[in-house]
Amino acid sequence: MLSVLALFLSAAAASAATIPINGLVVNREKEPMVGVTVLLKGTSQGVTTDAEGRFFIDVPDKKSVLSFGFVGYQTQEIVVGNRINLHVILEEQVSELDEVVVVGYGTQRKLSVVGAVEGLAPKDLQIGTNRSLSNNLAGQLSGVIAVQRTGEPGKDNSDFWIRGISTFAGGSTPLVLVDGVERSLNDMDPAEIESFSILKDAAASAVYGVRGANGVILINTKRGEVGPPKVSLRYEVAMSEPTKLPEFVDATTYMEVMNAIAADSRITLPFSQKQIGLTKSRYDTDLYPDVDWIDAITKKHAWNQRVNVNVNGGSPVLRYNVTASVYNERGIMERDDSQSWDGSTKLTRYNVRSNVDVDITKTTLLKINIGGYLQRQNKVNHDIEDLFNVAFNTPPFVHPTIYSNGKVARKDGNQNPWALATQTGYQRLSNSKIESQASLEQNLKFITPGLRARVTFAFDSSNASLVRRGKTPDYYNPATGRDDDGNLIMNIASYGQEFLDHASSGEFGEQTTYLEGAVSYSREFGKHYVDAMLLYNQRSYDTGEKLPYRNQGFAGRFSYSYDRRYVAEFNFGYNGSENFARDHRFGFFPSVAVGWLISEEHFMEPARDVLSKLKLRGSYGIVGNDRINGLRFAYITTLGTNNGYSWGTDGSGGHTTQGNVSHTGRWEGHQGVADLTWEESAKFDIGLELGLWNALNLQADYFFERRSNIFMQRTNIPGSAGFIDSPWANYGIVENRGVDLALEFNKQFGRDWFLSLKGTFTFARNKIIEKDEAPTVVGTYRSYTGQSVSTLYGLTALGLFTEADFADVEKGILREGLPTQSYSSVRPGDIRYKDLNGDGVIDDQDMGPIGGTETPEIVYGFGASARWKNLDVSVFLQGTANTWRIVGSDVFIPGSGSGVLGNILTNYADSWSPDSPRQDVFYPRFSYGSSLNNRQPSTWWKKSMSFLRVKTVEIGYTYKKCRFFVSGNNLFCFSNFKLWDPEVGANDGLIYPTMRSYSLGASVTF
């Protein structure tokens, strides 16, 4: 009896120790899966799902792991945890060719993609603590040309283009779509992004029709997944500093250089040896100051930080993803801590995005997206670029930043850069945007499998406001000495305002509504695979102008694949813009593409272990660009008001005068272009995709584009035609061609080692075919036809004059046969120019395109990342080539400001002098006062701005679910140009610099 009782109690205890688990297993289509094996990991205990996809199994504890397996599907393992009811979605096992790729208005299997489409992993956008995503594009994606021209907080977005620039008048930036709606990428946080891809050729972008000529960027934000809440947190703090600022000489060197220039010019020396000596000894820094004005208005370092949190999870019925982030940046502009207000540069941005998916029925899905940002910015009450220019124009010896007695000086004709930056108040800017979107997707498999329908509506609204709190300090003339008591002798120059005034302004902002309806069909029939889509959309974009910008149209795609080897695709966009006349608003934009997967041929089967992928593809199509030269409704003739018509008789004052009576009247403005239309781009692309050993992947494309109907003002219309303003027409033509390459290698070596290599290369060169130049100009040195868009313009330098070029050096008389210099008299060491028109005079008629553009023709990037156990290291370098800039300004050459304006850069010694009459110097002869001859834009001042930059280096260590990392961004820049960062957008480097940063951070998932 006792043994029976013991046996019963033992069985009861064993039963109590197990946890009964039940659940449902479905596929991606939410259909129950029969016969799925459910195993308790580490044991032979298991069950299979029944006809309804359900299972029941006992597990020993919460740490138990269940493994779900089915032929043709990916095995999935789930920790039981606190759940007793599981909902499992098994994903089909797919090869690389069956992976889903985001394309225009939908997705496609990689197998059937024959357009030039390239994606970027979201983690590659998380580089450094940049505010703007666009700063992380250069070198990461082949086909993208991007440059960051300034590091000023709030203005530091990069300029970027897909496959370069193909127009000299219309908009050239790509169309950016976030979750299918046109939006900006610059104010998104990388943590929001699920996928990022670009559409480069007509096959990929033709569905966008009149808006697809400049390429398309597609961004999809993160969506929820079935499972318990998963929380990811990332925090990063960084110290930043300028990459490279112009460096000036000190006051002593400045005066010595100016004295040497004056001596060469045979004029009285402007600075005494006493002043130079007292300045050098720092005898009295009030009376003999030495100020580096760039250093005075900027700080050495600044700090920024980013924190973001992501929550993802949901049930089979409702899934959610919520992302919130805060970005905070301090700038390098100096402030006066003694002031009660803060005029320093700082920016804070808050981002929130919530995406919710609800299965209303088993075949009906509702998606709701709400996102946006709020940005607050504080800055000095002056344009920062102007402050840098004032800092360059103010010599280092005129007065200190502020005198020891607290008074602020400003020399007549100059400014006090430090006072402008720290004593004149501040401004506060606020920007906000809300993005809302709802879509309803219906699976129509009850009609036929693979058929779906979708309708989407989006509404976005943004606003901006500005508050200015300004003041003007009392300004004094520079001190002239000290009195008997040692007090500075100073006279008031102007009285200021000791309190902060107030002014505010607001903008209407922007409002966008978007409506889209689409039907798609995707199905495989044995060896045949069909993918099709038909879509209608309309967009209204209201900026507060008289009329909103509006687009409307249809788009379609039909793709057919046979036996996973041969692919053909037809895309079209039929759409238009309100910017054109009623009968000319819509256009048809078709494209065709074909592809051949050679690696899938039967005869390639023996080589599959080596040649995992070989695909050839080609496309041709027509796309449009409705952003034409910034003009709206140019098909309408305009009228203007003129107060200058004069006729009649004026007999006032007893005098009779004819023809001097002014009458107000109307005159014709610009002549309406009745058949006004969009720019039309014919694009051709041929590409190769190669995969080796399932580890190395190469994508290479050659592209050619001919952009016609470029809207421009005619220049070759005679005055006798009677137009007051030259008429406009769709007349210009530009051709653009190049190559882009992307190479990637990923390999796991054993359990502990993983290596990844990546490289991209983009080359794009355009050429103007038609710009309506006079026949007498085309083909000559003055012609832009045949040149690149925005090619540099100036004189052609032949070097520097030598004494042998002069008949009389003292009088500046040139040797017979040399052209006359019209800009100013010249001496040995001045720049000598080529007389291109042969008239014996050097003047503006000898100017013309001199080749090279500020936009780089080549952008490339390469890097590597490696992981050993829990330690990972990554390095990425990015560079540009074939990019040029004409450097200089009015007082750029030492001496040109006569010691009253302008600083001197530290490379002043690299100049021509009588003692060293070299031709390979940076500066020509120095003169006391501006030399109009030497400061002309020319090939002498045309400098290569090519560079290679160590973009990022990162070291990380992962412990369980936490990763700790240190990283550096913009660490080093290798360039032949040394004076300032070659990437910035200023001819004299006087702009807020790009920033180098060193960061420390951690991420955790729980």
XYZ file of C-alpha atoms in Angstrom, residues 244-594:
351
model
C 40.800 71.848 -40.559
C 40.411 75.615 -40.225
C 42.440 78.279 -42.047
C 45.439 79.310 -39.949
C 46.646 82.933 -39.744
C 50.038 84.371 -38.818
C 50.458 86.265 -35.556
C 50.512 90.059 -35.350
C 54.319 90.311 -35.322
C 54.708 88.240 -38.484
C 51.816 90.133 -40.070
C 53.537 93.497 -39.562
C 56.901 92.200 -40.724
C 55.371 90.792 -43.921
C 53.486 94.043 -44.577
C 56.694 96.062 -44.067
C 58.498 93.811 -46.563
C 55.711 94.298 -49.104
C 55.768 98.077 -48.553
C 59.529 98.145 -49.004
C 59.247 96.251 -52.292
C 56.572 98.731 -53.373
C 58.858 101.613 -52.308
C 56.391 103.213 -49.914
C 56.711 104.224 -46.288
C 56.804 101.277 -43.925
C 53.426 101.059 -42.149
C 54.756 99.580 -38.892
C 57.639 100.761 -36.734
C 60.161 98.408 -35.209
C 59.037 99.679 -31.803
C 55.456 98.547 -32.424
C 56.645 95.214 -33.729
C 58.951 94.675 -30.754
C 56.353 95.650 -28.127
C 53.782 93.418 -29.780
C 56.172 90.482 -29.876
C 57.151 90.916 -26.208
C 53.472 91.231 -25.165
C 54.471 94.392 -23.280
C 50.876 95.684 -23.101
C 48.265 93.534 -24.840
C 45.703 96.337 -24.634
C 47.844 98.745 -26.657
C 49.749 96.134 -28.646
C 47.279 93.278 -29.123
C 47.834 90.030 -30.992
C 44.526 88.325 -31.774
C 43.785 85.227 -33.827
C 40.228 86.154 -34.713
C 39.199 82.682 -35.867
C 40.403 81.356 -32.516
C 38.603 84.214 -30.741
C 35.175 83.365 -32.121
C 35.441 79.566 -31.935
C 36.109 76.937 -29.303
C 38.536 74.070 -29.646
C 35.988 71.384 -28.827
C 32.276 70.769 -28.583
C 30.091 67.917 -27.364
C 27.155 66.057 -28.795
C 25.156 63.023 -27.861
C 22.462 60.737 -29.203
C 20.142 58.337 -27.416
C 17.460 56.221 -29.029
C 15.134 53.524 -27.816
C 13.169 51.024 -29.879
C 10.308 48.825 -28.684
C 9.135 46.042 -30.973
C 6.644 43.250 -30.496
C 3.030 42.204 -30.806
C 0.562 39.414 -31.294
C -0.690 37.677 -34.450
C -3.439 40.300 -34.588
C -1.578 43.477 -33.622
C 2.109 44.298 -34.048
C 3.912 47.495 -33.147
C 7.221 49.267 -33.413
C 7.966 52.475 -31.531
C 11.204 54.413 -31.932
C 12.134 57.519 -29.981
C 15.427 59.387 -30.107
C 17.087 62.553 -28.884
C 20.031 64.198 -30.608
C 21.885 67.027 -28.901
C 24.737 68.992 -30.433
C 26.867 71.823 -29.150
C 28.638 74.001 -31.701
C 32.080 75.553 -31.601
C 31.010 79.209 -31.699
C 32.268 81.077 -28.642
C 30.059 82.749 -26.009
C 30.655 85.279 -23.249
C 30.005 83.504 -19.954
C 29.569 86.845 -18.179
C 26.326 87.452 -20.080
C 23.089 86.230 -18.560
C 21.939 84.971 -21.953
C 23.463 82.229 -24.064
C 24.396 83.019 -27.647
C 26.337 79.822 -28.277
C 25.435 77.357 -31.005
C 23.439 74.348 -29.894
C 20.798 72.131 -31.422
C 18.419 69.570 -29.964
C 16.169 67.308 -32.016
C 13.510 64.897 -30.768
C 12.284 62.124 -33.090
C 9.346 59.791 -32.518
C 7.897 57.194 -34.871
C 5.187 54.644 -34.152
C 4.146 52.008 -36.693
C 1.221 49.699 -35.932
C -0.044 46.770 -38.019
C -3.513 45.355 -37.296
C -4.965 42.217 -38.904
C -8.608 43.218 -39.151
C -9.331 39.852 -40.716
C -7.096 36.994 -41.841
C -6.780 38.715 -45.223
C -7.088 42.399 -44.329
C -4.204 44.376 -42.899
C -4.371 47.932 -41.579
C -1.115 49.868 -41.185
C -0.940 53.121 -39.256
C 2.251 55.208 -39.143
C 2.757 58.347 -37.094
C 6.136 60.037 -36.875
C 7.855 63.355 -36.795
C 10.365 65.522 -35.067
C 10.777 68.691 -33.026
C 14.010 70.627 -33.408
C 15.206 73.551 -31.301
C 18.261 75.542 -32.284
C 20.094 78.365 -30.540
C 22.718 80.454 -32.314
C 24.451 83.816 -32.453
C 22.444 86.763 -33.761
C 24.503 86.950 -36.956
C 25.058 84.725 -39.942
C 27.934 82.439 -38.962
C 29.518 82.497 -42.401
C 29.612 86.310 -42.194
C 31.374 86.031 -38.826
C 34.135 83.920 -40.370
C 34.552 86.483 -43.153
C 34.748 89.347 -40.650
C 37.344 87.347 -38.712
C 39.468 87.072 -41.850
C 39.070 90.738 -42.742
C 40.133 92.023 -39.308
C 43.914 92.212 -38.880
C 45.348 90.769 -35.645
C 46.823 94.004 -34.237
C 43.965 96.562 -34.457
C 42.484 95.972 -30.981
C 41.900 93.136 -28.503
C 38.647 91.199 -28.312
C 37.730 93.270 -25.239
C 39.906 95.664 -23.285
C 40.964 94.966 -19.726
C 38.630 97.745 -18.584
C 35.666 95.916 -20.117
C 35.212 98.245 -23.079
C 34.716 96.922 -26.593
C 36.536 98.548 -29.500
C 35.786 98.684 -33.181
C 38.115 100.389 -35.603
C 36.482 102.615 -38.159
C 35.969 100.596 -41.325
C 36.344 97.295 -39.468
C 34.241 95.098 -37.229
C 35.028 93.389 -33.951
C 34.383 89.706 -34.743
C 34.367 88.663 -31.079
C 31.785 91.335 -30.223
C 29.550 90.322 -33.108
C 29.717 86.709 -31.961
C 29.234 87.234 -28.224
C 27.758 90.689 -27.486
C 24.886 91.125 -29.930
C 22.297 88.662 -28.620
C 21.018 85.405 -29.961
C 18.312 83.805 -32.048
C 16.215 80.752 -31.354
C 14.794 78.659 -34.179
C 12.126 75.968 -33.870
C 11.137 73.437 -36.516
C 8.581 70.696 -36.192
C 6.944 68.164 -38.454
C 4.266 65.521 -38.082
C 4.003 62.675 -40.591
C 0.868 60.545 -40.562
C -0.031 57.685 -42.822
C -2.626 54.926 -43.022
C -2.876 52.074 -45.491
C -5.295 49.208 -45.940
C -4.060 46.046 -47.656
C -6.405 43.326 -48.832
C -5.307 39.838 -49.849
C -7.570 38.854 -52.727
C -6.561 35.195 -52.825
C -10.256 34.264 -52.729
C -10.356 35.623 -56.275
C -6.997 34.193 -57.302
C -3.824 33.471 -55.309
C -1.230 36.222 -55.465
C -3.669 39.079 -56.021
C -3.547 41.991 -53.566
C -4.956 45.499 -53.281
C -3.760 48.486 -51.266
C -4.933 52.017 -50.562
C -2.775 54.574 -48.756
C -3.414 58.068 -47.459
C -0.808 60.341 -45.877
C -0.884 63.808 -44.389
C 2.251 65.695 -43.364
C 2.517 69.128 -41.810
C 5.548 71.177 -40.770
C 6.085 74.562 -39.171
C 8.968 76.857 -38.342
C 9.391 79.895 -36.098
C 12.153 82.293 -35.173
C 12.769 84.482 -32.128
C 15.505 87.129 -32.157
C 16.867 88.781 -29.025
C 19.337 91.383 -30.191
C 21.419 94.220 -28.798
C 24.359 96.418 -29.770
C 27.197 97.141 -27.328
C 28.842 100.516 -26.866
C 31.781 100.673 -29.248
C 34.969 102.626 -28.575
C 37.740 103.673 -30.875
C 40.946 101.667 -30.262
C 42.954 102.942 -27.303
C 45.681 105.440 -28.182
C 47.684 105.119 -24.974
C 47.482 105.418 -21.200
C 47.168 108.491 -19.012
C 49.356 109.306 -16.021
C 47.300 106.975 -13.847
C 47.699 104.075 -16.253
C 44.138 104.233 -17.541
C 43.482 103.533 -21.194
C 42.795 106.614 -23.312
C 39.675 105.765 -25.301
C 36.915 107.721 -27.008
C 33.390 106.523 -27.569
C 32.683 105.679 -31.201
C 28.997 104.794 -30.969
C 26.464 104.171 -28.234
C 24.679 100.885 -28.286
C 21.732 99.274 -26.601
C 22.277 97.556 -23.291
C 19.109 95.473 -23.260
C 17.932 92.641 -25.468
C 15.111 93.580 -27.786
C 12.614 91.028 -29.074
C 11.339 90.076 -32.502
C 9.573 86.943 -33.618
C 8.388 85.531 -36.902
C 6.692 82.382 -38.119
C 6.235 80.566 -41.381
C 3.184 79.005 -42.918
C 5.159 75.795 -43.063
C 4.385 72.996 -45.452
C 1.384 70.713 -45.791
C 1.297 67.606 -47.934
C -1.521 65.214 -48.710
C -0.937 61.996 -50.614
C -3.363 59.373 -51.891
C -2.415 56.072 -53.486
C -4.352 53.038 -54.663
C -2.660 49.938 -56.066
C -3.394 46.402 -57.232
C -0.573 43.862 -57.442
C -0.258 40.286 -58.589
C 2.585 37.873 -57.947
C 2.465 34.163 -58.689
C 4.577 31.261 -59.835
C 3.291 28.696 -62.354
C 5.831 25.929 -62.640
C 8.698 27.505 -64.562
C 6.815 30.758 -65.055
C 6.811 33.636 -62.575
C 4.681 36.733 -63.040
C 4.820 39.961 -61.047
C 2.563 42.891 -61.943
C 1.368 46.142 -60.429
C -1.012 48.956 -61.392
C -1.192 52.094 -59.277
C -2.870 55.494 -59.103
C -1.565 58.345 -56.955
C -1.945 62.061 -56.395
C -0.040 64.555 -54.264
C -0.677 68.102 -53.127
C 2.177 70.090 -51.603
C 1.248 73.471 -50.112
C 3.997 75.888 -49.055
C 1.724 78.881 -48.568
C 2.240 80.178 -52.069
C -0.708 81.195 -54.195
C -1.303 77.635 -55.406
C -0.107 74.244 -54.120
C 2.225 72.036 -56.137
C 0.299 69.040 -57.448
C 1.065 65.772 -59.198
C -1.228 63.040 -60.391
C -0.902 59.912 -62.434
C -0.778 56.170 -62.969
C 2.114 53.739 -62.786
C 2.471 50.127 -63.785
C 4.919 47.241 -63.856
C 4.856 43.820 -65.493
C 7.681 41.354 -64.906
C 7.983 37.854 -66.312
C 10.583 35.231 -65.420
C 11.047 31.883 -67.102
C 12.720 28.969 -65.372
C 14.627 31.318 -63.006
C 16.917 32.186 -65.919
C 15.303 34.741 -68.217
C 13.603 37.928 -67.031
C 11.787 40.651 -68.917
C 10.149 43.700 -67.398
C 8.077 46.628 -68.594
C 7.470 49.687 -66.415
C 5.595 52.874 -67.100
C 4.495 56.069 -65.485
C 1.696 58.148 -66.896
C 1.605 61.269 -64.808
C 1.949 65.004 -64.820
C 2.204 68.257 -62.958
C 0.063 71.338 -62.453
C 3.039 73.415 -63.632
C 2.180 72.920 -67.294
C -0.649 74.029 -69.567
C -3.868 72.037 -69.470
C -3.205 70.100 -72.668
C 0.459 69.484 -71.822
C 0.339 68.311 -68.224
C 0.585 64.557 -68.646
C 3.195 62.370 -70.252
C 3.922 58.697 -70.777
C 7.257 57.425 -69.436
C 8.016 53.800 -70.393
C 10.983 51.556 -69.746
C 11.970 48.037 -70.735
C 14.554 45.773 -69.152
C 15.817 42.236 -69.671
